[in-house]
């Protein structure tokens, strides 16, 4: 009997394997070759500039609820609007002024090559015709599938239409978890697996009913703990199986690193998604797209007039392109179906600039030289030659644009938007090309100079001066490296420019006093790179505590109250206190409007430089020896801040303060040193003094 049972299981499993194995669903699209991925990503990498559109039921309240007018697309969550009340917006959504052609033309005229629009945001409402739910645009008085109209308009205009689809869903009964304030929506009978099937069925509609669209699926709302890595990989493969050439963002999986938006290797997703921020430097070999608002909200907010200037938007686009990324710039249309006039004006002004300077953005790659004090650089191969685009934001005082480490022969540079017979003066100074410009720039937003160079790039970057910290106690080890094979690095320690007479770098240096290190690469007796400098400062560490009698643990005091920033807890009445083993939050109310003060000692294993950081939602701060170190105060989503301190081995007083207003919550406290990478401070390093 047992045997027979087993056999039928095997038979059944085999049959299922056959069925699944034959379907394209079984292909692992994550094992794609670099060549195939490059081909799939080609249009997206060339495009550099797209339009984000956040449009849904939240446009009806337009950011205002109960006298508060600071809400956006999160209004149902932030204003705690009950589901039945929010559902009433369905009957009010009638955007009679919606005109797909007008929207697509505004994107195109601004120089954008693609549009990403919210098929469904976190509120669960679909602005398309879905057979899976009545919570869609066909239940509104409008009854028009706006995605269909946009897909047709995009097809006509040659714009690539893409869909944003939220994994988190505050409406579907099977989605879990509920909002922490939703006490009236029972989770009984809720089945997350069934929700995933619903979402996949909607995605199938989106992937099959809109012609060539969508070209990108842009997931979001992936961070709740019900969404796992395995589900992410499965969803990635599911979407690719229905449309193999599609591009999918990294929020399909669970690997995103906060608002910085990048994922480590091993997580699914074709590109990283920094949100409201631009990475400090380029990320070689990685595709990414910064999405940013024009004002302070994604969804329409009638009171939000905090629009960035056209200059700032153009410079953001330039900054992003110079680092090898795409810019996804948001519009929040009104409930009537029109773009806010401030957005329209900015799109037109960006378009004017792009019509003249688009060559310096489309199809370019990141600056090999990083950023300049006067602006940015983008680069492109044109035939056998290499074009540099110098994006000048501010004229240097001496009018000289110095480009170190370029061995190519230059051709005449000129303003891209104002071509003339006479080119700008350019000359060589050793390894550098120097372009001389006038003190008045022709374009106050960004004046682009195109500098054609003969042949393929022949660039020599300044040597890197490698050390974890700029501060040291007794002695600092410094390595110097360059990319070149057959070059010599000359260096000085007194701030003077390295020459052929200066010391040659062979093995890591050790300095015992404050030093200004300067390094430059030479070949055949000639400098081939610019000079890089870095200062190392000798400091005295903070002394350890002389006290004795420490016990493992931390003292905590717990408070309740409604704050917008960290209060002075010492002046407040605590609700509870005691000893804990780490920085742990255990609010005894409903998880909102509370605060903590942790105090004790951190045991520093070895005298040296340490980085402390807090990651918190909402605010936090960290003190060592009663001196402020990390200031991460204010109401905000999960945000990390870090600072460096120099400490003697032994016990040091540590205080961490934290408060939570509403919404998401969390606190983590990290440390890092020259000997170990960033990690949560372990229980074994935390102490308190009993009886104190
Ligand atoms: O659609 C827009 C916003 O409504 C949506 N993303 C953009 C494109 C958005 N949802 N939430 N947020 C933005 C902020 C959320 C931040 C957090 Fe987290 C979620 C903090 C903690 C959980 C992101 C994920 C940062 C850390 C993990």
PDB file of C-alpha atoms in Angstrom, residues 42-156:
ATOM      1  CA  UNK A  42      20.317  48.542 -25.957  1.00  0.00           C
ATOM      2  CA  UNK A  43      17.371  50.911 -26.509  1.00  0.00           C
ATOM      3  CA  UNK A  44      17.091  51.585 -22.784  1.00  0.00           C
ATOM      4  CA  UNK A  45      20.802  52.434 -22.384  1.00  0.00           C
ATOM      5  CA  UNK A  46      20.655  54.785 -25.347  1.00  0.00           C
ATOM      6  CA  UNK A  47      17.451  56.491 -24.188  1.00  0.00           C
ATOM      7  CA  UNK A  48      18.836  58.031 -20.977  1.00  0.00           C
ATOM      8  CA  UNK A  49      15.643  60.006 -20.301  1.00  0.00           C
ATOM      9  CA  UNK A  50      12.093  58.847 -19.538  1.00  0.00           C
ATOM     10  CA  UNK A  51       8.834  60.094 -18.056  1.00  0.00           C
ATOM     11  CA  UNK A  52       7.300  58.557 -14.934  1.00  0.00           C
ATOM     12  CA  UNK A  53       3.544  59.057 -14.529  1.00  0.00           C
ATOM     13  CA  UNK A  54       1.778  58.447 -11.212  1.00  0.00           C
ATOM     14  CA  UNK A  55      -1.937  58.474 -11.872  1.00  0.00           C
ATOM     15  CA  UNK A  56      -4.766  56.837 -10.012  1.00  0.00           C
ATOM     16  CA  UNK A  57      -7.633  57.370  -7.582  1.00  0.00           C
ATOM     17  CA  UNK A  58      -5.377  59.458  -5.294  1.00  0.00           C
ATOM     18  CA  UNK A  59      -5.606  62.262  -7.871  1.00  0.00           C
ATOM     19  CA  UNK A  60      -9.226  62.803  -6.696  1.00  0.00           C
ATOM     20  CA  UNK A  61      -8.412  63.993  -3.135  1.00  0.00           C
ATOM     21  CA  UNK A  62      -5.390  65.721  -4.727  1.00  0.00           C
ATOM     22  CA  UNK A  63      -3.280  65.378  -1.576  1.00  0.00           C
ATOM     23  CA  UNK A  64      -5.790  66.698   0.964  1.00  0.00           C
ATOM     24  CA  UNK A  65      -7.680  64.811   3.681  1.00  0.00           C
ATOM     25  CA  UNK A  66      -9.221  66.055   6.932  1.00  0.00           C
ATOM     26  CA  UNK A  67      -7.618  69.479   6.607  1.00  0.00           C
ATOM     27  CA  UNK A  68      -4.100  68.113   6.025  1.00  0.00           C
ATOM     28  CA  UNK A  69      -2.779  68.807   2.512  1.00  0.00           C
ATOM     29  CA  UNK A  70       0.626  67.122   2.402  1.00  0.00           C
ATOM     30  CA  UNK A  71      -0.440  63.721   1.070  1.00  0.00           C
ATOM     31  CA  UNK A  72       0.286  62.102  -2.283  1.00  0.00           C
ATOM     32  CA  UNK A  73      -0.236  58.615  -3.699  1.00  0.00           C
ATOM     33  CA  UNK A  74       0.179  57.207  -0.166  1.00  0.00           C
ATOM     34  CA  UNK A  75      -2.900  59.134   1.049  1.00  0.00           C
ATOM     35  CA  UNK A  76      -4.960  56.083   1.945  1.00  0.00           C
ATOM     36  CA  UNK A  77      -2.173  54.777   4.167  1.00  0.00           C
ATOM     37  CA  UNK A  78      -0.937  58.067   5.611  1.00  0.00           C
ATOM     38  CA  UNK A  79      -4.369  59.552   6.349  1.00  0.00           C
ATOM     39  CA  UNK A  80      -5.643  56.096   7.437  1.00  0.00           C
ATOM     40  CA  UNK A  81      -8.627  56.205   5.107  1.00  0.00           C
ATOM     41  CA  UNK A  82     -10.855  53.137   5.567  1.00  0.00           C
ATOM     42  CA  UNK A  83     -11.236  50.955   2.479  1.00  0.00           C
ATOM     43  CA  UNK A  84     -14.959  51.671   1.935  1.00  0.00           C
ATOM     44  CA  UNK A  85     -14.294  55.407   2.111  1.00  0.00           C
ATOM     45  CA  UNK A  86     -11.413  55.193  -0.368  1.00  0.00           C
ATOM     46  CA  UNK A  87     -13.538  53.040  -2.694  1.00  0.00           C
ATOM     47  CA  UNK A  88     -15.881  56.017  -3.121  1.00  0.00           C
ATOM     48  CA  UNK A  89     -13.226  57.776  -5.239  1.00  0.00           C
ATOM     49  CA  UNK A  90     -14.031  55.223  -7.967  1.00  0.00           C
ATOM     50  CA  UNK A  91     -17.367  56.963  -8.644  1.00  0.00           C
ATOM     51  CA  UNK A  92     -15.592  60.342  -8.732  1.00  0.00           C
ATOM     52  CA  UNK A  93     -12.778  59.490 -11.118  1.00  0.00           C
ATOM     53  CA  UNK A  94     -13.801  61.010 -14.438  1.00  0.00           C
ATOM     54  CA  UNK A  95     -10.779  62.553 -16.186  1.00  0.00           C
ATOM     55  CA  UNK A  96     -12.689  63.963 -19.162  1.00  0.00           C
ATOM     56  CA  UNK A  97      -9.737  66.096 -20.251  1.00  0.00           C
ATOM     57  CA  UNK A  98      -7.486  63.050 -20.668  1.00  0.00           C
ATOM     58  CA  UNK A  99      -5.836  63.016 -24.095  1.00  0.00           C
ATOM     59  CA  UNK A 100      -3.281  60.287 -24.666  1.00  0.00           C
ATOM     60  CA  UNK A 101      -1.783  62.032 -27.681  1.00  0.00           C
ATOM     61  CA  UNK A 102      -1.248  65.248 -25.736  1.00  0.00           C
ATOM     62  CA  UNK A 103       0.577  63.386 -22.934  1.00  0.00           C
ATOM     63  CA  UNK A 104       2.788  61.385 -25.267  1.00  0.00           C
ATOM     64  CA  UNK A 105       3.640  64.464 -27.339  1.00  0.00           C
ATOM     65  CA  UNK A 106       4.658  66.373 -24.204  1.00  0.00           C
ATOM     66  CA  UNK A 107       7.021  63.541 -23.262  1.00  0.00           C
ATOM     67  CA  UNK A 108       8.417  63.364 -26.784  1.00  0.00           C
ATOM     68  CA  UNK A 109       8.901  67.137 -27.052  1.00  0.00           C
ATOM     69  CA  UNK A 110      10.781  67.107 -23.754  1.00  0.00           C
ATOM     70  CA  UNK A 111      13.245  64.649 -25.304  1.00  0.00           C
ATOM     71  CA  UNK A 112      12.022  61.643 -23.347  1.00  0.00           C
ATOM     72  CA  UNK A 113      12.223  58.277 -25.094  1.00  0.00           C
ATOM     73  CA  UNK A 114       9.959  56.228 -22.842  1.00  0.00           C
ATOM     74  CA  UNK A 115       7.050  56.540 -20.419  1.00  0.00           C
ATOM     75  CA  UNK A 116       6.535  54.437 -17.287  1.00  0.00           C
ATOM     76  CA  UNK A 117       2.964  54.741 -16.013  1.00  0.00           C
ATOM     77  CA  UNK A 118       1.316  53.216 -12.936  1.00  0.00           C
ATOM     78  CA  UNK A 119      -0.941  50.393 -14.169  1.00  0.00           C
ATOM     79  CA  UNK A 120      -1.548  49.810 -10.438  1.00  0.00           C
ATOM     80  CA  UNK A 121      -0.080  51.630  -7.420  1.00  0.00           C
ATOM     81  CA  UNK A 122      -0.039  50.463  -3.779  1.00  0.00           C
ATOM     82  CA  UNK A 123      -3.748  51.354  -3.393  1.00  0.00           C
ATOM     83  CA  UNK A 124      -4.531  48.431  -5.716  1.00  0.00           C
ATOM     84  CA  UNK A 125      -6.536  50.431  -8.270  1.00  0.00           C
ATOM     85  CA  UNK A 126      -5.883  49.644 -11.941  1.00  0.00           C
ATOM     86  CA  UNK A 127      -6.128  52.352 -14.581  1.00  0.00           C
ATOM     87  CA  UNK A 128      -6.675  49.646 -17.222  1.00  0.00           C
ATOM     88  CA  UNK A 129      -9.405  47.207 -18.182  1.00  0.00           C
ATOM     89  CA  UNK A 130      -8.822  44.154 -15.975  1.00  0.00           C
ATOM     90  CA  UNK A 131     -10.993  41.037 -15.990  1.00  0.00           C
ATOM     91  CA  UNK A 132      -9.482  40.115 -12.600  1.00  0.00           C
ATOM     92  CA  UNK A 133     -11.184  42.828 -10.543  1.00  0.00           C
ATOM     93  CA  UNK A 134     -13.844  45.515 -10.504  1.00  0.00           C
ATOM     94  CA  UNK A 135     -11.398  47.834  -8.762  1.00  0.00           C
ATOM     95  CA  UNK A 136     -10.310  49.274 -12.081  1.00  0.00           C
ATOM     96  CA  UNK A 137     -10.981  52.146 -14.439  1.00  0.00           C
ATOM     97  CA  UNK A 138     -13.930  50.347 -16.081  1.00  0.00           C
ATOM     98  CA  UNK A 139     -15.882  50.840 -12.821  1.00  0.00           C
ATOM     99  CA  UNK A 140     -15.434  54.605 -12.966  1.00  0.00           C
ATOM    100  CA  UNK A 141     -17.717  56.949 -14.933  1.00  0.00           C
ATOM    101  CA  UNK A 142     -14.792  57.334 -17.348  1.00  0.00           C
ATOM    102  CA  UNK A 143     -14.820  53.646 -18.456  1.00  0.00           C
ATOM    103  CA  UNK A 144     -11.896  54.057 -20.867  1.00  0.00           C
ATOM    104  CA  UNK A 145      -8.763  51.919 -20.831  1.00  0.00           C
ATOM    105  CA  UNK A 146      -6.171  54.706 -20.649  1.00  0.00           C
ATOM    106  CA  UNK A 147      -3.301  52.241 -21.075  1.00  0.00           C
ATOM    107  CA  UNK A 148      -4.771  51.166 -24.407  1.00  0.00           C
ATOM    108  CA  UNK A 149      -5.074  54.767 -25.566  1.00  0.00           C
ATOM    109  CA  UNK A 150      -1.537  55.535 -24.397  1.00  0.00           C
ATOM    110  CA  UNK A 151      -0.168  52.389 -26.069  1.00  0.00           C
ATOM    111  CA  UNK A 152      -1.712  53.482 -29.385  1.00  0.00           C
ATOM    112  CA  UNK A 153      -0.437  57.063 -29.021  1.00  0.00           C
ATOM    113  CA  UNK A 154       3.074  55.829 -28.103  1.00  0.00           C
ATOM    114  CA  UNK A 155       3.076  53.506 -31.089  1.00  0.00           C
ATOM    115  CA  UNK A 156       2.264  56.469 -33.360  1.00  0.00           C
TER     116      UNK A 156
END
